[in-house]
Short mmCIF file of C-alpha atoms in Angstrom, two decimals:
data_model
loop_
_atom_site.label_atom_id
_atom_site.label_comp_id
_atom_site.label_asym_id
_atom_site.label_seq_id
_atom_site.Cartn_x
_atom_site.Cartn_y
_atom_site.Cartn_z
CA MET A 1357 113.92 88.11 106.88
CA LEU A 1358 110.47 89.26 107.99
CA LEU A 1359 109.97 92.70 109.50
CA THR A 1360 109.29 92.66 113.22
CA ARG A 1361 110.02 95.05 116.08
CA GLN A 1362 112.83 92.72 117.10
CA THR A 1363 114.54 92.80 113.68
CA LEU A 1364 114.63 96.59 113.28
CA PRO A 1365 118.17 97.95 112.83
CA LYS A 1366 119.64 100.48 115.27
CA THR A 1367 120.66 102.74 112.40
CA ILE A 1368 120.09 102.86 108.64
CA PRO A 1369 123.51 103.24 107.02
CA ASP A 1370 122.59 104.26 103.47
CA ILE A 1371 119.86 104.45 100.82
CA ALA A 1372 120.29 100.82 99.79
CA ALA A 1373 119.69 99.70 103.37
CA LEU A 1374 116.73 102.09 103.62
CA ASP A 1375 115.15 100.67 100.47
CA ASP A 1376 115.66 97.11 101.71
CA LEU A 1377 114.00 97.97 105.02
CA LEU A 1378 111.05 99.64 103.31
CA CYS A 1379 110.55 96.56 101.13
CA ARG A 1380 110.66 94.04 103.99
CA PRO A 1381 107.22 92.52 104.64
CA THR A 1382 105.60 91.48 107.89
CA GLN A 1383 103.87 88.13 108.26
CA ALA A 1384 100.57 90.01 108.65
CA LEU A 1385 101.01 91.62 105.22
CA ILE A 1386 101.79 88.26 103.62
CA ASP A 1387 98.73 86.73 105.27
CA ASP A 1388 96.40 89.52 104.13
CA LEU A 1389 97.65 89.42 100.53
CA ASN A 1390 97.04 85.67 100.53
CA LYS A 1391 93.36 86.46 101.14
CA VAL A 1392 93.03 88.25 97.77
CA GLU A 1393 93.80 86.69 94.41
CA GLY A 1394 95.31 88.18 91.30
CA ASP A 1395 97.90 90.64 90.08
CA ILE A 1396 98.57 93.94 91.81
CA MET A 1397 98.86 97.12 89.76
CA ILE A 1398 100.05 100.41 91.22
CA LEU A 1399 98.97 103.53 89.34
CA GLY A 1400 101.27 106.51 89.90
CA VAL A 1401 104.09 104.29 91.12
CA ALA A 1402 106.93 106.77 90.54
CA GLY A 1403 106.29 109.14 93.47
CA LYS A 1404 107.89 109.22 96.91
CA MET A 1405 106.17 106.11 98.25
CA GLY A 1406 105.33 104.20 95.10
CA PRO A 1407 108.59 102.37 94.30
CA THR A 1408 109.09 100.85 97.73
CA LEU A 1409 105.36 100.05 98.05
CA ALA A 1410 105.67 98.11 94.79
CA GLY A 1411 108.85 96.43 96.03
CA LEU A 1412 107.12 95.55 99.28
CA ALA A 1413 104.18 94.03 97.40
CA LYS A 1414 106.52 91.87 95.33
CA ALA A 1415 108.47 90.77 98.40
CA ALA A 1416 105.24 89.81 100.17
CA ALA A 1417 103.73 88.05 97.13
CA PRO A 1418 106.74 86.92 95.05
CA ASP A 1419 104.71 84.58 92.82
CA ARG A 1420 102.37 87.33 91.69
CA ARG A 1421 102.72 89.97 89.00
CA VAL A 1422 103.22 93.42 90.45
CA ILE A 1423 102.91 96.12 87.81
CA GLY A 1424 103.96 99.74 88.28
CA VAL A 1425 102.36 102.37 86.04
CA ALA A 1426 103.60 105.94 85.63
CA ARG A 1427 105.08 108.40 83.14
CA PHE A 1428 108.53 107.59 84.60
CA SER A 1429 109.90 111.05 83.97
CA GLU A 1430 112.55 110.61 86.70
CA ALA A 1431 115.62 108.66 85.64
CA GLY A 1432 116.38 105.39 87.38
CA VAL A 1433 112.97 104.60 88.88
CA LYS A 1434 112.05 102.06 86.23
CA ASP A 1435 115.38 100.24 86.54
CA TRP A 1436 115.02 100.19 90.35
CA LEU A 1437 111.59 98.57 90.02
CA HIS A 1438 112.84 96.00 87.51
CA ARG A 1439 115.60 94.95 89.89
CA ARG A 1440 112.91 94.28 92.51
CA GLY A 1441 110.91 92.12 90.09
CA VAL A 1442 108.24 94.76 89.41
CA GLU A 1443 107.00 95.10 85.83
CA THR A 1444 106.51 98.61 84.48
CA ILE A 1445 104.20 100.28 81.98
CA ASN A 1446 104.65 103.84 80.76
CA CYS A 1447 101.33 105.65 80.86
CA ASP A 1448 100.05 109.22 81.10
CA LEU A 1449 97.04 108.84 83.36
CA LEU A 1450 95.47 111.96 81.87
CA ASP A 1451 95.09 109.95 78.63
CA GLU A 1452 91.83 108.00 78.78
CA ALA A 1453 92.80 105.70 75.90
CA ALA A 1454 96.08 104.84 77.65
CA ILE A 1455 94.23 103.95 80.86
CA ASN A 1456 91.81 101.74 78.95
CA ALA A 1457 94.75 99.90 77.37
CA LEU A 1458 96.18 98.86 80.76
CA PRO A 1459 95.83 95.22 81.89
CA ARG A 1460 92.77 94.49 83.99
CA ALA A 1461 94.47 93.72 87.28
CA PRO A 1462 92.10 92.57 90.05
CA ASN A 1463 93.96 94.67 92.64
CA ILE A 1464 94.64 98.37 92.10
CA VAL A 1465 96.55 100.74 94.37
CA PHE A 1466 95.93 104.25 93.12
CA MET A 1467 98.72 106.63 94.12
CA ALA A 1468 98.55 109.29 91.41
CA GLY A 1469 97.99 112.88 92.49
CA ARG A 1470 99.38 116.37 92.66
CA LYS A 1471 100.29 118.30 95.80
CA PHE A 1472 103.57 120.17 95.57
CA GLY A 1473 103.11 123.13 93.26
CA ALA A 1474 99.34 122.67 93.39
CA GLU A 1475 98.77 126.42 93.63
CA GLY A 1476 100.87 127.00 90.51
CA ASP A 1477 98.38 125.32 88.16
CA LEU A 1478 95.11 124.66 89.90
CA SER A 1479 93.39 123.31 86.80
CA LEU A 1480 96.08 120.61 86.50
CA THR A 1481 95.72 119.88 90.22
CA TRP A 1482 91.99 119.29 89.79
CA ALA A 1483 92.53 117.24 86.64
CA MET A 1484 95.03 114.95 88.37
CA ASN A 1485 93.15 114.72 91.66
CA ALA A 1486 89.55 114.44 90.43
CA HIS A 1487 89.39 113.80 86.66
CA VAL A 1488 91.96 110.98 86.61
CA PRO A 1489 90.23 109.10 89.46
CA ALA A 1490 86.98 109.21 87.48
CA LEU A 1491 88.74 107.74 84.44
CA VAL A 1492 90.38 105.00 86.52
CA ALA A 1493 87.21 104.12 88.42
CA GLN A 1494 85.34 103.66 85.13
CA ALA A 1495 88.15 101.61 83.59
CA PHE A 1496 88.38 99.17 86.52
CA PRO A 1497 84.82 98.61 87.77
CA SER A 1498 85.49 95.01 88.82
CA SER A 1499 88.83 95.57 90.59
CA ARG A 1500 89.51 96.23 94.24
CA ILE A 1501 90.74 99.84 94.38
CA VAL A 1502 92.70 101.21 97.31
CA ALA A 1503 92.95 104.92 96.55
CA PHE A 1504 95.50 107.09 98.33
CA SER A 1505 93.91 110.18 99.82
CA THR A 1506 94.98 112.51 102.61
CA GLY A 1507 94.05 113.53 106.12
CA CYS A 1508 93.93 117.05 104.70
CA VAL A 1509 90.33 116.43 103.54
CA TYR A 1510 89.25 117.04 107.15
CA PRO A 1511 88.81 120.38 108.85
CA PHE A 1512 91.28 121.16 111.62
CA ALA A 1513 90.72 119.22 114.84
CA PRO A 1514 91.36 120.29 118.45
CA VAL A 1515 94.88 119.36 119.55
CA ASP A 1516 93.60 118.19 122.94
CA GLY A 1517 91.31 115.59 121.35
CA LYS A 1518 91.91 112.38 119.39
CA GLY A 1519 91.76 113.85 115.89
CA ALA A 1520 89.21 113.56 113.10
CA THR A 1521 87.39 110.26 112.70
CA GLU A 1522 86.30 108.74 109.39
CA ASP A 1523 82.70 109.83 109.90
CA MET A 1524 83.64 113.52 110.10
CA ALA A 1525 82.48 115.36 106.98
CA PRO A 1526 85.32 116.68 104.78
CA ASN A 1527 85.53 120.48 104.86
CA PRO A 1528 89.14 121.50 104.23
CA PRO A 1529 90.74 124.87 103.48
CA GLY A 1530 92.49 125.41 100.15
CA GLU A 1531 91.94 124.07 96.66
CA TYR A 1532 94.52 121.30 96.95
CA ALA A 1533 92.61 119.60 99.77
CA GLN A 1534 89.29 120.37 98.07
CA SER A 1535 90.54 118.59 94.94
CA CYS A 1536 91.38 115.61 97.17
CA VAL A 1537 87.75 115.56 98.30
CA GLY A 1538 86.94 115.53 94.58
CA ARG A 1539 89.18 112.46 94.16
CA GLU A 1540 87.34 110.64 96.93
CA ARG A 1541 83.93 111.59 95.56
CA MET A 1542 84.78 110.21 92.12
CA PHE A 1543 85.87 106.87 93.53
CA GLU A 1544 82.84 106.85 95.82
CA TYR A 1545 80.40 107.64 92.99
CA PHE A 1546 81.67 104.95 90.66
CA SER A 1547 82.06 102.46 93.51
CA ARG A 1548 78.36 102.89 94.21
CA LYS A 1549 77.50 102.70 90.51
CA PHE A 1550 79.50 99.54 89.79
CA SER A 1551 79.65 97.98 93.31
CA THR A 1552 83.43 98.32 93.13
CA PRO A 1553 85.09 97.33 96.41
CA GLY A 1554 87.65 99.75 97.73
CA ARG A 1555 89.14 101.92 100.42
CA LEU A 1556 89.91 105.64 100.56
CA PHE A 1557 93.32 105.64 102.23
CA ARG A 1558 93.44 108.90 104.20
CA LEU A 1559 97.14 109.10 104.95
CA ASN A 1560 98.79 111.95 106.69
CA TYR A 1561 102.49 112.34 106.93
CA ALA A 1562 104.28 109.19 105.93
CA ILE A 1563 107.99 109.59 106.56
CA ASP A 1564 111.27 107.96 105.71
CA MET A 1565 114.78 109.23 106.36
CA ARG A 1566 114.85 111.45 103.25
CA TYR A 1567 111.67 113.45 103.83
CA GLY A 1568 108.83 114.02 106.23
CA VAL A 1569 107.88 115.88 109.38
CA LEU A 1570 110.78 114.51 111.44
CA HIS A 1571 113.31 115.17 108.68
CA ASP A 1572 112.07 118.77 108.39
CA ILE A 1573 112.22 119.39 112.14
CA ALA A 1574 115.60 117.68 112.62
CA THR A 1575 117.18 119.61 109.76
CA LYS A 1576 115.96 122.91 111.14
CA VAL A 1577 117.23 122.10 114.63
CA LEU A 1578 120.62 121.08 113.29
CA THR A 1579 121.00 124.21 111.15
CA GLY A 1580 119.50 126.65 113.67
CA THR A 1581 116.62 127.48 111.33
CA PRO A 1582 113.54 128.84 113.15
CA ILE A 1583 110.68 126.37 113.55
CA ASP A 1584 107.18 127.80 113.43
CA VAL A 1585 105.10 126.01 116.07
CA SER A 1586 101.78 127.70 115.27
CA LEU A 1587 100.64 124.44 113.68
CA GLY A 1588 102.16 122.76 116.66
CA HIS A 1589 100.83 119.20 116.68
CA VAL A 1590 101.20 116.36 114.17
CA ASN A 1591 100.82 112.67 113.68
CA PHE A 1592 102.91 110.66 111.25
CA ILE A 1593 103.80 107.10 110.32
CA TRP A 1594 106.85 105.26 109.01
CA GLN A 1595 106.53 104.89 105.25
CA GLY A 1596 107.00 101.12 105.44
CA ASP A 1597 104.09 100.80 107.86
CA ALA A 1598 101.93 103.04 105.67
CA SER A 1599 102.74 101.01 102.56
CA ALA A 1600 101.98 97.75 104.35
CA GLN A 1601 98.63 99.07 105.56
CA ALA A 1602 97.74 100.25 102.04
CA LEU A 1603 98.44 96.80 100.62
CA ARG A 1604 96.61 95.12 103.50
CA CYS A 1605 93.57 97.27 102.71
CA LEU A 1606 93.13 95.13 99.57
CA ALA A 1607 91.91 92.41 101.95
CA HIS A 1608 89.70 94.86 103.84
CA CYS A 1609 87.81 96.59 101.03
CA THR A 1610 84.17 97.57 101.32
CA ALA A 1611 81.50 98.07 98.69
CA PRO A 1612 80.82 100.90 98.38
CA THR A 1613 84.30 102.18 99.15
CA SER A 1614 84.89 103.75 102.55
CA PRO A 1615 87.57 105.90 104.20
CA ILE A 1616 90.22 104.75 106.61
CA ASN A 1617 92.60 107.05 108.49
CA VAL A 1618 96.25 106.02 108.43
CA SER A 1619 98.94 107.70 110.52
CA GLY A 1620 100.67 107.26 113.83
CA HIS A 1621 98.33 106.67 116.75
CA GLU A 1622 99.91 109.47 118.81
CA ILE A 1623 99.35 113.22 118.59
CA LEU A 1624 102.79 114.76 119.03
CA ALA A 1625 103.84 118.32 119.81
CA VAL A 1626 106.30 119.88 117.34
CA ARG A 1627 107.90 121.68 120.30
CA ASP A 1628 108.60 118.36 122.04
CA LEU A 1629 109.96 116.74 118.88
CA ALA A 1630 112.29 119.70 118.34
CA ALA A 1631 113.51 119.40 121.94
CA LYS A 1632 114.32 115.72 121.45
CA PHE A 1633 116.40 116.49 118.38
CA GLY A 1634 118.01 119.38 120.22
CA ALA A 1635 119.09 117.03 123.00
CA ARG A 1636 120.58 114.61 120.47
CA PHE A 1637 122.37 117.36 118.54
CA GLY A 1638 123.50 119.33 121.58
CA ARG A 1639 121.81 122.56 120.50
CA ALA A 1640 118.66 124.38 121.48
CA PRO A 1641 115.93 124.58 118.82
CA VAL A 1642 114.88 128.03 117.61
CA LEU A 1643 111.10 128.22 117.95
CA THR A 1644 108.77 130.94 116.72
CA GLY A 1645 105.04 131.51 117.08
CA GLU A 1646 102.54 130.10 119.52
CA GLU A 1647 100.63 126.84 119.20
CA GLU A 1648 97.15 127.16 117.73
CA PRO A 1649 94.40 125.12 119.42
CA THR A 1650 93.72 123.12 116.24
CA ALA A 1651 95.73 121.17 113.66
CA TRP A 1652 95.33 118.59 110.90
CA LEU A 1653 95.05 115.46 113.04
CA THR A 1654 93.39 112.10 112.51
CA ASP A 1655 92.08 109.40 114.80
CA THR A 1656 93.51 106.08 113.58
CA SER A 1657 91.52 103.79 115.87
CA GLN A 1658 89.94 101.94 112.94
CA ALA A 1659 93.33 101.20 111.35
CA VAL A 1660 94.80 100.10 114.69
CA GLU A 1661 91.87 97.72 115.17
CA LEU A 1662 92.42 96.21 111.71
CA PHE A 1663 96.21 96.22 111.51
CA GLY A 1664 97.56 96.69 115.02
CA LEU A 1665 100.04 99.40 115.97
CA PRO A 1666 102.73 100.41 113.46
CA VAL A 1667 105.87 98.29 113.67
CA VAL A 1668 108.16 101.31 113.91
CA ASP A 1669 107.39 103.59 116.86
CA THR A 1670 108.12 107.28 117.38
CA GLU A 1671 111.29 106.88 119.44
CA GLN A 1672 112.81 104.61 116.81
CA LEU A 1673 111.93 107.11 114.08
CA ILE A 1674 113.52 109.95 116.04
CA ALA A 1675 116.71 107.93 116.55
CA TRP A 1676 116.94 106.94 112.88
CA THR A 1677 116.23 110.48 111.69
CA ALA A 1678 118.74 112.12 114.04
CA ASP A 1679 121.43 109.72 112.87
CA TRP A 1680 120.59 110.23 109.19
CA VAL A 1681 120.46 114.03 109.34
CA SER A 1682 123.58 114.32 111.49
CA ARG A 1683 125.53 112.42 108.83
CA ALA A 1684 124.24 114.77 106.09
CA MET A 1685 122.69 111.86 104.24
CA PRO A 1686 120.54 112.50 101.14
CA SER A 1687 117.26 114.40 101.31
CA LEU A 1688 114.53 114.44 98.67
CA GLY A 1689 114.39 118.22 99.05
CA LYS A 1690 110.59 118.08 99.36
CA PRO A 1691 109.44 119.70 102.60
CA THR A 1692 106.23 118.25 103.99
CA LYS A 1693 104.76 121.73 104.54
CA TYR A 1694 103.03 120.30 107.61
CA GLU A 1695 102.96 123.83 109.07
CA VAL A 1696 100.75 125.25 106.29
CA ARG A 1697 97.36 126.27 107.69
CA ASP A 1698 95.69 127.87 104.67
CA GLY A 1699 95.89 124.83 102.37
CA ARG A 1700 98.14 126.59 99.85
CA TYR A 1701 100.92 124.30 98.67
#
């Protein structure tokens, strides 16, 4: 069954149903993948988004090889991918020889990177976020490369505006976000050198039921934990929509590579989101701080023009999240840290 607004479930009963939903393609995704030929290889497939993005790619292009590459240090991920028809290759992307031994897939989705714990070993953060992209860009000069980046490369934007546009110069606080600028610059440099087509996929705040801005807010409302609203405005996108847009970017690459902002098209107040969860849970949120006039926000007009609005809207995400959290369903235990203003993760 194809994913449409009309086929969305009212609730998501369990992880198996969640995975199935995240791997359900739209007709638009199928059509865009039909515009590009060749195998699809996902580098850094074992993170939060990677497995279901790979599963989605295979569901949308079942006759093509989809290859997931990672160290696979977490048990079960490789078996999950195999059940979805995704091939796997164990590879440490810090090993140049290992990268050069990978198959030369015409379509690359680069998802490797380091955020959580970035402050604990900044040299490793820079190696993963800037050195590895340089190795990959040199190893695949003839491939299309959609490289995951982050909206955190931008400076803060006024909350009463539309957010940062792609032509705004990166100037972020904190070494994590600076290393992400490094990632983009490496792909940009080698894209110019080799005429490699690509996209810099500036994503901020993908969510599913187990993690993300809404999960963090809902959990705090339910448990009575104070919510700091100083970084009081966010935008976010359903992980399935984000994955679909990443894969669709393979059909919308540019040479040289260029950035595209990906998130929800609305700028939402944390205070309002907390109130909506409070109404559903029958308890008042505990709020602290005062909203600052700026936040990490992006203008997604370019993505909306290319891909249309996300399939899953904010009200649906709130309903799903409230149901999931109220039933004490599993969490990844990885807070988004959307409220961090100094760039220290």
